[in-house]
Coordinates of C-alpha atoms in Angstrom, one line a residue:
Chain F
M1 CA 104.2 43.6 -115.9
S2 CA 101.5 45.4 -117.8
A3 CA 98.4 43.7 -116.7
V4 CA 95.4 45.5 -118.1
M5 CA 93.0 46.1 -115.2
I6 CA 89.5 46.9 -116.3
T7 CA 87.1 47.7 -113.5
R8 CA 83.4 48.2 -113.7
K9 CA 81.8 51.1 -112.0
V10 CA 80.8 50.1 -108.5
R11 CA 78.3 52.2 -106.6
K12 CA 78.8 52.7 -102.9
W13 CA 75.6 51.0 -101.9
E14 CA 77.1 47.7 -103.0
K15 CA 79.8 48.0 -100.4
L16 CA 77.7 49.4 -97.5
P17 CA 77.8 47.4 -94.3
G18 CA 74.6 46.6 -92.6
K19 CA 71.8 44.3 -93.4
N20 CA 69.8 46.4 -95.9
T21 CA 68.6 45.4 -99.3
F22 CA 68.9 47.9 -102.1
C23 CA 67.0 48.2 -105.3
C24 CA 66.9 50.3 -108.4
D25 CA 70.7 50.7 -108.3
G26 CA 70.7 52.2 -104.8
R27 CA 67.7 54.4 -105.0
V28 CA 65.6 52.1 -102.8
M29 CA 66.7 51.0 -99.4
M30 CA 64.8 48.5 -97.2
A31 CA 65.3 46.0 -94.5
R32 CA 66.0 42.3 -95.4
Q33 CA 62.8 40.8 -94.3
K34 CA 60.1 42.2 -96.6
G35 CA 57.4 39.5 -96.1
V36 CA 55.2 41.6 -93.8
F37 CA 55.6 44.6 -96.1
Y38 CA 54.2 42.6 -99.0
L39 CA 51.3 41.6 -96.7
T40 CA 50.6 45.2 -95.9
L41 CA 50.6 46.1 -99.6
F42 CA 48.3 43.1 -100.4
L43 CA 45.8 44.1 -97.7
I44 CA 45.6 47.7 -98.7
V45 CA 45.4 47.2 -102.5
G46 CA 43.2 44.1 -102.1
T47 CA 40.6 45.9 -99.8
C48 CA 40.5 49.0 -102.0
A49 CA 40.2 46.9 -105.1
L50 CA 37.2 45.2 -103.6
F51 CA 35.7 48.5 -102.6
F52 CA 36.1 50.0 -106.1
A53 CA 34.6 46.8 -107.6
F54 CA 31.6 46.2 -105.4
E55 CA 30.6 49.4 -103.5
C56 CA 31.7 52.2 -105.7
P57 CA 29.4 51.6 -108.7
Y58 CA 26.3 51.5 -106.5
L59 CA 27.3 54.5 -104.4
A60 CA 28.3 56.6 -107.3
V61 CA 24.9 56.2 -108.8
H62 CA 22.7 56.2 -105.7
L63 CA 24.6 58.7 -103.6
S64 CA 27.3 60.8 -105.2
P65 CA 30.1 60.3 -107.7
T66 CA 32.5 62.2 -105.4
I67 CA 32.6 59.2 -103.1
P68 CA 34.8 57.0 -105.3
V69 CA 36.8 60.0 -106.4
F70 CA 37.8 60.9 -102.8
A71 CA 38.5 57.2 -102.2
V72 CA 40.9 57.1 -105.1
V73 CA 42.7 60.3 -103.9
L74 CA 43.0 58.9 -100.4
F75 CA 44.2 55.5 -101.7
L76 CA 46.9 57.1 -103.8
F77 CA 48.1 59.2 -100.8
V78 CA 48.3 56.2 -98.6
M79 CA 50.3 54.3 -101.2
A80 CA 52.6 57.2 -101.7
M81 CA 53.3 57.6 -98.0
L82 CA 53.8 53.8 -97.5
L83 CA 56.3 53.6 -100.4
R84 CA 58.1 56.7 -99.2
T85 CA 58.4 55.3 -95.7
S86 CA 59.5 51.9 -96.9
F87 CA 61.9 52.9 -99.6
S88 CA 63.8 55.9 -98.1
D89 CA 66.9 56.0 -95.9
P90 CA 65.6 56.4 -92.3
G91 CA 68.6 58.4 -91.3
V92 CA 71.4 55.8 -91.2
L93 CA 74.7 57.0 -89.8
P94 CA 77.6 55.7 -91.8
R95 CA 80.2 53.7 -89.8
A96 CA 83.4 55.3 -88.8
L97 CA 86.3 54.8 -91.2
P98 CA 89.3 53.1 -89.6
E99 CA 91.2 56.3 -88.9
E100 CA 88.3 58.0 -87.2
A101 CA 87.7 54.8 -85.2
T102 CA 91.3 54.7 -84.0
F103 CA 91.2 58.4 -83.1
I104 CA 88.1 57.8 -81.0
E105 CA 89.8 54.8 -79.3
M106 CA 92.8 56.8 -78.5
E107 CA 90.6 59.5 -76.9
I108 CA 88.8 56.9 -74.9
E109 CA 92.0 55.4 -73.6
A110 CA 93.3 58.8 -72.7
A111 CA 90.2 59.6 -70.8
N112 CA 90.1 56.3 -69.0
G113 CA 93.6 56.5 -67.8
N114 CA 95.3 53.3 -66.5
V115 CA 92.9 50.5 -65.8
P116 CA 94.4 48.0 -63.3
A117 CA 95.0 44.6 -64.8
G118 CA 92.1 42.2 -64.3
Q119 CA 89.5 45.0 -63.9
R120 CA 87.0 45.7 -66.6
P121 CA 87.4 49.0 -68.3
P122 CA 84.7 51.5 -67.6
P123 CA 81.7 51.7 -70.0
R124 CA 82.3 54.0 -73.0
I125 CA 80.0 56.9 -72.3
R126 CA 80.3 60.6 -73.0
N127 CA 78.2 63.0 -71.0
V128 CA 76.7 66.0 -72.8
Q129 CA 74.6 68.7 -71.3
I130 CA 71.6 69.6 -73.4
N131 CA 69.2 72.2 -72.1
N132 CA 70.3 71.7 -68.5
Q133 CA 69.9 68.0 -68.8
I134 CA 72.8 65.5 -68.7
V135 CA 72.4 63.2 -71.7
K136 CA 74.6 60.1 -72.0
L137 CA 76.0 59.3 -75.4
K138 CA 76.8 55.6 -75.7
Y139 CA 79.5 54.1 -77.8
C140 CA 78.5 51.7 -80.6
Y141 CA 80.9 48.8 -81.0
T142 CA 79.6 47.9 -84.4
C143 CA 79.7 51.3 -86.0
K144 CA 82.6 52.5 -83.8
I145 CA 81.1 55.8 -83.1
F146 CA 79.7 57.6 -80.1
R147 CA 76.0 57.7 -81.0
P148 CA 74.5 61.2 -81.4
P149 CA 71.7 62.0 -79.0
R150 CA 68.5 60.2 -79.9
A151 CA 70.3 57.8 -82.3
S152 CA 70.1 54.1 -81.7
H153 CA 71.4 51.0 -83.3
C154 CA 68.9 48.8 -85.0
S155 CA 69.9 45.2 -84.6
I156 CA 67.6 44.0 -87.4
C157 CA 69.2 46.4 -90.0
D158 CA 72.6 46.5 -88.2
N159 CA 72.9 50.3 -88.6
C160 CA 72.9 53.2 -86.2
V161 CA 69.8 55.4 -87.1
D162 CA 69.5 59.0 -86.2
R163 CA 66.4 59.9 -84.1
F164 CA 65.6 56.2 -84.1
D165 CA 61.9 55.5 -83.5
H166 CA 61.4 51.8 -84.1
H167 CA 61.8 49.1 -86.7
C168 CA 58.5 48.6 -88.4
P169 CA 58.1 45.2 -90.1
W170 CA 54.8 46.4 -91.7
V171 CA 56.7 48.9 -93.7
G172 CA 59.8 46.8 -94.0
N173 CA 62.2 49.5 -92.8
C174 CA 63.3 51.4 -89.7
V175 CA 61.5 54.6 -88.8
G176 CA 63.9 57.3 -88.0
K177 CA 64.6 61.0 -88.5
R178 CA 64.2 61.1 -92.3
N179 CA 61.1 59.0 -92.7
Y180 CA 59.2 59.6 -89.5
R181 CA 56.8 62.2 -90.9
Y182 CA 56.0 59.9 -93.9
F183 CA 55.3 57.0 -91.4
Y184 CA 53.0 59.2 -89.4
L185 CA 51.1 60.5 -92.5
F186 CA 50.8 56.9 -93.6
T187 CA 49.2 55.7 -90.4
M188 CA 47.0 58.8 -90.3
S189 CA 45.8 58.5 -93.9
L190 CA 45.4 54.7 -93.5
S191 CA 43.1 55.4 -90.5
L192 CA 41.1 57.8 -92.6
L193 CA 40.9 55.3 -95.5
T194 CA 39.9 52.5 -93.2
I195 CA 37.2 54.6 -91.5
Y196 CA 36.0 55.8 -94.9
I197 CA 35.7 52.3 -96.5
F198 CA 34.1 50.9 -93.3
T199 CA 31.5 53.7 -93.2
F200 CA 30.6 53.4 -96.8
D201 CA 30.4 49.7 -96.6
I202 CA 27.8 49.9 -93.9
V203 CA 26.0 52.7 -95.8
H204 CA 26.0 50.5 -98.9
V205 CA 24.7 47.4 -97.1
V206 CA 22.0 49.4 -95.4
M207 CA 20.9 51.1 -98.6
R208 CA 20.8 47.9 -100.6
S209 CA 19.1 45.9 -97.8
V210 CA 16.3 48.3 -97.8
D211 CA 15.6 47.4 -101.4
K212 CA 16.5 43.8 -101.7
G213 CA 16.9 42.4 -98.2
F214 CA 20.1 41.7 -96.2
L215 CA 20.9 38.2 -97.4
N216 CA 20.5 39.1 -101.1
T217 CA 22.8 42.1 -100.6
L218 CA 25.5 39.9 -99.2
K219 CA 25.0 37.5 -102.1
E220 CA 25.3 40.2 -104.7
T221 CA 28.4 41.9 -103.1
P222 CA 30.4 39.2 -101.3
G223 CA 33.4 41.5 -101.2
T224 CA 31.7 43.6 -98.6
V225 CA 32.0 41.0 -95.9
L226 CA 35.7 40.7 -96.4
E227 CA 36.2 44.4 -96.5
V228 CA 34.2 44.9 -93.3
L229 CA 36.2 42.2 -91.5
V230 CA 39.6 43.7 -92.6
C231 CA 38.5 47.2 -91.8
F232 CA 37.1 46.3 -88.4
F233 CA 40.3 44.8 -87.2
T234 CA 42.6 47.3 -89.0
L235 CA 40.7 50.2 -87.4
W236 CA 41.6 49.2 -83.8
S237 CA 45.3 48.8 -84.5
V238 CA 46.0 51.6 -87.0
V239 CA 43.8 54.2 -85.3
G240 CA 45.4 53.3 -82.0
L241 CA 48.8 53.6 -83.5
T242 CA 48.0 57.0 -85.0
G243 CA 46.8 58.2 -81.6
F244 CA 49.9 56.9 -79.9
H245 CA 52.2 58.7 -82.4
T246 CA 50.2 61.9 -82.2
Y247 CA 50.9 61.8 -78.4
L248 CA 54.6 61.2 -79.0
I249 CA 54.8 64.0 -81.5
S250 CA 53.1 66.5 -79.2
L251 CA 55.8 65.7 -76.6
N252 CA 58.6 65.4 -79.2
Q253 CA 59.5 61.9 -78.1
T254 CA 60.4 58.8 -80.0
T255 CA 58.9 55.4 -79.4
N256 CA 62.3 54.2 -78.3
E257 CA 62.6 56.8 -75.6
D258 CA 59.0 56.2 -74.5
I259 CA 59.6 52.5 -74.1
K260 CA 62.9 52.9 -72.3
G261 CA 61.3 55.6 -70.1
S262 CA 64.1 58.0 -70.8
W263 CA 62.1 61.1 -70.0
S264 CA 59.4 59.6 -67.8
G265 CA 60.0 62.2 -65.1
K266 CA 61.8 60.0 -62.6
N267 CA 64.6 61.7 -60.8
R268 CA 63.4 65.0 -62.3
V269 CA 64.5 63.9 -65.8
Q270 CA 62.8 65.9 -68.5
N271 CA 62.8 65.8 -72.2
P272 CA 65.5 68.3 -73.3
Y273 CA 64.3 68.3 -76.9
S274 CA 60.8 69.3 -76.3
H275 CA 59.8 72.9 -76.9
K276 CA 57.2 72.6 -74.2
N277 CA 54.6 73.8 -76.7
F278 CA 52.4 71.3 -78.5
I279 CA 52.2 73.3 -81.7
K280 CA 55.9 73.9 -81.9
N281 CA 56.7 70.3 -81.3
C282 CA 54.3 69.2 -84.0
C283 CA 55.6 71.7 -86.4
E284 CA 59.2 70.6 -85.8
V285 CA 58.5 67.0 -86.4
L286 CA 56.1 67.2 -89.3
C287 CA 57.0 70.4 -91.0
G288 CA 60.7 70.7 -90.1
P289 CA 63.5 70.7 -92.8
T290 CA 63.8 67.6 -94.9
Y291 CA 67.1 66.1 -94.0
P292 CA 69.1 64.7 -96.9
S293 CA 70.6 61.3 -96.7
V294 CA 74.2 61.2 -95.4
L295 CA 74.7 57.8 -96.9
D296 CA 76.0 58.3 -100.4
R297 CA 74.4 55.3 -102.0
R298 CA 74.7 56.1 -105.6
G299 CA 78.2 57.6 -105.6
L300 CA 80.8 55.7 -107.5
M301 CA 83.4 53.9 -105.5
Q302 CA 87.0 54.9 -106.2
E303 CA 88.1 51.6 -107.6
D304 CA 91.7 50.9 -106.7
S305 CA 91.2 47.2 -106.9
P306 CA 88.9 45.1 -109.1
V307 CA 85.6 44.2 -107.6
S308 CA 86.0 40.6 -108.8
A309 CA 88.7 38.7 -110.6
E310 CA 87.0 38.7 -114.0
P311 CA 87.8 41.6 -116.3
S312 CA 84.8 43.8 -117.0
F313 CA 83.6 46.0 -119.8
S314 CA 84.7 49.5 -119.1
S315 CA 88.3 50.7 -119.0
G316 CA 89.8 51.9 -115.8
S317 CA 88.5 55.4 -115.2
N318 CA 90.9 56.6 -112.5
P319 CA 93.9 58.5 -113.5
V320 CA 96.4 56.2 -111.7
P321 CA 98.9 54.9 -114.2
Q322 CA 98.0 51.4 -115.4
T323 CA 101.2 49.7 -114.3
T324 CA 101.1 51.0 -110.8
H325 CA 97.5 50.2 -110.6
A326 CA 98.2 46.7 -111.6
I327 CA 100.9 46.3 -109.0
I328 CA 98.5 47.5 -106.3
C329 CA 95.8 45.1 -107.5
L330 CA 98.2 42.2 -107.5
Q331 CA 99.3 43.0 -104.0
K332 CA 95.7 42.8 -102.7
T333 CA 95.1 39.4 -101.3
T334 CA 92.0 39.1 -99.1
A335 CA 88.6 40.7 -99.0
P336 CA 88.4 43.5 -96.5
L337 CA 87.5 42.6 -92.9
I338 CA 85.0 45.4 -92.5
P339 CA 83.2 46.0 -95.8
N340 CA 83.8 49.7 -95.8
E341 CA 87.5 49.3 -95.5
H342 CA 88.1 49.2 -99.2
T343 CA 91.8 49.8 -99.0
P344 CA 92.9 47.8 -96.0
D345 CA 96.6 47.7 -96.9
D346 CA 97.1 51.4 -97.0
A347 CA 97.3 52.1 -93.3
K348 CA 100.1 54.4 -92.5
P349 CA 102.9 53.2 -90.1
S350 CA 101.7 55.4 -87.3
I351 CA 98.1 54.3 -87.4
A352 CA 98.4 50.9 -89.1
A353 CA 99.5 48.9 -86.1
S354 CA 96.8 50.2 -83.8
A355 CA 94.1 50.0 -86.5
E356 CA 94.9 46.4 -87.2
K357 CA 95.1 45.6 -83.6
N358 CA 91.7 47.2 -82.9
A359 CA 89.8 46.1 -86.0
S360 CA 89.8 42.3 -85.4
P361 CA 89.0 42.0 -81.7
K362 CA 86.2 44.5 -82.0
E363 CA 84.5 42.4 -84.6
E364 CA 84.1 39.6 -82.1
K365 CA 82.8 41.9 -79.3
P366 CA 79.8 40.3 -77.6
P367 CA 76.5 42.1 -78.6
A368 CA 75.6 42.7 -75.0
P369 CA 77.2 46.1 -74.5
K370 CA 76.4 47.2 -78.0
A371 CA 72.8 47.8 -78.6
P372 CA 69.7 48.8 -76.7
P373 CA 66.9 46.3 -76.9
L374 CA 65.7 47.1 -80.3
A375 CA 63.4 44.2 -80.8
S376 CA 61.3 45.6 -78.0
P377 CA 60.6 49.1 -79.4
E378 CA 59.7 47.4 -82.7
A379 CA 57.8 44.5 -81.2
D380 CA 55.9 46.1 -78.4
P381 CA 53.6 48.7 -80.0
E382 CA 53.2 46.7 -83.2
A383 CA 52.8 43.3 -81.6
S384 CA 50.1 44.4 -79.1
L385 CA 48.2 46.1 -81.9
A386 CA 49.0 43.4 -84.4
K387 CA 47.1 40.9 -82.3
D388 CA 44.0 42.6 -83.3
K389 CA 44.9 42.6 -87.0
T390 CA 43.6 39.8 -89.1
H391 CA 44.5 38.8 -92.6
Chain A
M1 CA 107.4 52.2 -102.0
Y2 CA 104.8 54.9 -101.9
N3 CA 101.3 53.5 -102.0
H4 CA 98.9 55.5 -104.1
N5 CA 96.0 54.1 -102.1
Q6 CA 97.1 56.1 -99.1
Y7 CA 96.4 59.5 -100.6
L8 CA 93.4 58.3 -102.6
Y9 CA 92.0 56.8 -99.5
A10 CA 92.4 60.1 -97.6
K11 CA 89.4 61.6 -99.3
D12 CA 86.6 59.9 -101.1
S13 CA 84.9 61.4 -104.0
F14 CA 86.6 64.7 -103.7
I15 CA 89.9 63.3 -104.7
V16 CA 91.0 63.7 -108.2
K17 CA 90.3 67.3 -108.8
T18 CA 91.9 68.7 -105.8
K19 CA 94.8 66.3 -105.7
D20 CA 96.2 68.0 -108.8
E21 CA 95.4 71.4 -107.4
L22 CA 97.1 70.4 -104.2
V23 CA 100.2 69.3 -106.1
E24 CA 100.1 72.5 -107.9
H25 CA 100.1 74.5 -104.7
W26 CA 103.0 72.5 -103.4
C27 CA 104.9 73.1 -106.6
A28 CA 104.2 76.8 -106.5
A29 CA 105.4 76.9 -103.0
A30 CA 108.6 75.1 -103.9
V31 CA 109.6 77.3 -106.8
P32 CA 112.4 79.5 -105.7
P33 CA 112.5 83.0 -107.2
G34 CA 114.3 83.2 -110.5
E35 CA 114.1 79.6 -111.4
S36 CA 112.0 78.7 -114.4
S37 CA 108.7 77.4 -113.2
T38 CA 108.6 74.4 -115.6
M39 CA 111.9 73.1 -114.4
A40 CA 111.0 73.5 -110.8
E41 CA 107.6 71.9 -111.5
T42 CA 109.1 68.8 -113.0
H43 CA 111.7 68.6 -110.3
S44 CA 109.1 69.1 -107.5
L45 CA 106.6 66.8 -109.1
Q46 CA 109.1 63.9 -109.1
D47 CA 109.9 64.7 -105.5
L48 CA 106.4 65.6 -104.2
Q49 CA 104.3 63.5 -106.5
Q50 CA 101.8 62.5 -103.9
P51 CA 102.1 64.3 -100.5
A52 CA 102.1 61.7 -97.8
V53 CA 99.4 61.8 -95.1
S54 CA 101.0 62.4 -91.8
S55 CA 98.0 62.3 -89.6
K56 CA 94.3 63.2 -89.3
V57 CA 92.5 65.3 -86.8
F58 CA 88.8 64.9 -86.2
V59 CA 86.7 67.9 -85.1
Q60 CA 83.7 66.4 -83.3
R61 CA 80.1 67.5 -83.1
D62 CA 79.0 69.8 -80.3
Y63 CA 75.7 68.5 -78.9
S64 CA 75.3 71.1 -76.2
S65 CA 72.5 72.9 -78.1
G66 CA 70.7 69.7 -78.9
T67 CA 70.6 67.7 -82.0
I68 CA 71.3 70.5 -84.5
C69 CA 74.5 70.3 -86.5
R70 CA 77.3 72.2 -84.8
F71 CA 81.0 71.4 -84.4
H72 CA 83.4 72.2 -81.6
T73 CA 85.4 75.3 -82.1
K74 CA 88.3 74.2 -79.9
F75 CA 91.5 74.5 -81.8
P76 CA 93.2 71.1 -82.0
S77 CA 96.8 71.1 -80.8
E78 CA 98.1 69.1 -83.8
L79 CA 97.3 72.0 -86.1
E80 CA 99.2 74.5 -84.0
P81 CA 102.4 74.7 -86.1
R82 CA 100.5 75.1 -89.3
L83 CA 97.5 77.2 -88.8
D84 CA 96.3 80.3 -86.9
K85 CA 93.8 79.6 -84.2
Q86 CA 91.7 82.5 -85.5
Q87 CA 91.5 81.2 -89.1
F88 CA 90.4 77.8 -87.8
E89 CA 87.8 79.3 -85.6
E90 CA 86.4 81.4 -88.3
T91 CA 86.1 78.4 -90.6
I92 CA 84.2 76.4 -88.0
H93 CA 82.0 79.3 -87.0
T94 CA 81.0 79.9 -90.7
L95 CA 80.3 76.2 -91.1
N96 CA 78.2 76.2 -87.9
N97 CA 76.2 79.2 -89.2
L98 CA 75.6 77.6 -92.5
Y99 CA 74.3 74.4 -90.9
A100 CA 72.1 76.4 -88.6
E101 CA 70.7 78.2 -91.7
A102 CA 69.9 74.8 -93.2
E103 CA 68.1 73.5 -90.2
K104 CA 66.3 76.7 -89.2
L105 CA 62.7 76.2 -88.2
G106 CA 60.8 79.1 -89.5
G107 CA 58.1 80.3 -91.9
K108 CA 60.0 79.2 -95.0
S109 CA 60.7 75.7 -93.8
Y110 CA 57.1 75.2 -92.6
L111 CA 55.8 76.5 -96.0
E112 CA 58.1 74.1 -97.8
G113 CA 56.9 71.2 -95.6
C114 CA 53.2 71.9 -96.0
L115 CA 53.5 72.4 -99.8
A116 CA 55.4 69.2 -100.1
C117 CA 52.8 67.3 -98.0
L118 CA 50.0 68.6 -100.2
T119 CA 51.7 67.2 -103.3
A120 CA 52.4 63.9 -101.4
Y121 CA 56.1 64.8 -101.5
T122 CA 56.3 64.4 -105.3
I123 CA 57.4 68.0 -105.6
F124 CA 60.8 66.9 -104.4
L125 CA 61.3 65.0 -107.6
C126 CA 61.7 68.3 -109.4
M127 CA 62.7 70.7 -106.7
E128 CA 65.7 70.8 -104.5
T129 CA 65.1 71.1 -100.8
H130 CA 66.4 74.1 -98.8
Y131 CA 68.7 71.8 -96.9
E132 CA 70.3 70.5 -100.1
K133 CA 70.8 74.0 -101.4
V134 CA 72.7 75.0 -98.3
L135 CA 74.7 71.8 -98.4
K136 CA 75.9 72.7 -101.9
K137 CA 76.8 76.1 -100.5
I138 CA 78.8 74.4 -97.8
T139 CA 80.7 72.3 -100.3
R140 CA 81.6 75.3 -102.3
Y141 CA 82.8 77.1 -99.1
I142 CA 84.9 74.2 -98.0
K143 CA 86.5 73.9 -101.5
D144 CA 87.2 77.6 -101.4
Q145 CA 88.8 77.4 -97.9
N146 CA 90.9 74.5 -99.0
E147 CA 92.2 76.4 -102.0
K148 CA 92.9 79.6 -100.2
I149 CA 94.0 78.7 -96.6
Y150 CA 94.4 75.0 -96.0
A151 CA 96.1 73.6 -99.1
P152 CA 99.0 76.1 -99.0
R153 CA 99.7 74.9 -95.4
G154 CA 99.5 71.2 -96.4
L155 CA 96.1 70.6 -94.8
L156 CA 92.9 69.4 -96.3
L157 CA 89.4 69.8 -94.9
T158 CA 86.9 67.0 -95.7
D159 CA 83.3 68.0 -96.2
P160 CA 81.4 66.6 -93.1
I161 CA 78.6 65.2 -95.3
E162 CA 81.1 62.6 -96.5
R163 CA 81.5 61.5 -92.9
G164 CA 77.8 61.4 -92.1
L165 CA 77.9 64.9 -90.6
R166 CA 79.7 63.4 -87.6
V167 CA 83.1 65.0 -87.8
I168 CA 85.2 67.5 -89.8
E169 CA 88.2 65.5 -90.9
I170 CA 91.4 67.5 -91.3
T171 CA 94.2 65.7 -93.1
I172 CA 97.7 66.8 -92.3
F173 CA 100.2 66.2 -95.0
E174 CA 103.9 65.7 -94.5
D175 CA 105.7 69.0 -94.9
R176 CA 108.0 68.4 -97.9
S177 CA 108.4 71.9 -99.2
I178 CA 111.0 72.7 -96.6
G179 CA 112.8 69.5 -97.7
S180 CA 113.8 68.5 -94.3
E181 CA 111.4 65.6 -93.8
R182 CA 111.7 62.0 -95.0

């Protein structure tokens, strides 16, 4: 039995659970639905292209050449921030591997003691005291972990995200710990860009109308009408959003916490994460350390088994002897239940039984206890503002 | 039949290097004085080949100081026969200090943040962030601790970054050097 198993290099992003899409071999990470993101790109690039085509030549000559230059700089900054927000890992927490999940289950069972038959077991909650405030850590049935404080499970991306703010369809990604500052800078710079284009559109129309009359101006530069319309409606939504997030940053709160009213002050509950100082809060959120991604997307999977049945081009790179490797491969029958269980048949006798027992029922667990209402943090601030936005 | 997957599964990308080192440690431990090391090595290699994983202990995060990265220093009872409480606590304390250094809010981190913002974060394409530098330091420290303290006792520390900074996974291997198990 000397089957030659040749495996191709598989990167870890290919086997990550969750509903993300990856591009550029794992360098780019986004949500599945990207339609609204393309719309955002189209609106920004389209409006700026019209501005550069119709207004800039006139303004550069009649007012100052720095006007288009500054517009270009601002446009590039907006695009950089948008792409950075959309393409980066928001702070996804990797799911627990089977042994860790089993360990936690055993701890929970030990803590709950004996539940009388027929009664529902108590909710899985851990209490932690942070800054003299009791914070409840909830258990995530999908990721099989107790969520860290401020983390939340995004039902759209099916991941637990650290310091979860909201899922933003306009950027096509979740906004969390790692990309919140880029998101904020995007909304702020977009507000500035919108105000800038709107102002200079008006200036341009006024200046030209003085010479040639209002209707002639509109005939000569039809793009202006479109730009003004887009900018007018964008202004209300984006400036409002920037203001809202500035307020949240000054209090060191997330959109999710604000919507759920976690630190609203009822029952003397206060935000334990706030430094009680506006400047310190801003500095922490915007200028704090840049957290690296804990999801190893581009690492190579340790291939103990072939990815697919067909032989691939590179020879097996792991040091396991070929014959043993072949035997293991032939033993493997089904695809893993949970995508990150890449070696499901290796469970040791002590843990195997309980792991197998726990893995399958948990998969069918009803979504009710699992996730906080994530459609609402995403929908509410965006939807109410989006009503104003036209396209 | 011993399943290679077991040991390979125990640690992810850290595997191959230290597996050999771990086997070496076990071999070295098993060589009785006077016997030629090569003979003992072959003999032990056939016996030990891949130390079997007996169980795993997970040291959880300590959130009492907020969302900063800290781990509980409570000594797990499963490690009692193998390790000194003091050594364990020292390892965890050092790790906690290193993570605190990575996440420190101070002049240096603010400067890095502002400079990066001014360059629209393109500077991170060529420069490593402070956090990443400290993470590399932590990886080196854990490797060092594994070599010096944990591997000789049949234990293996997994770098928390491989578990999403949620737990420190300590793998306990079956004690074969005494020859009484299995």
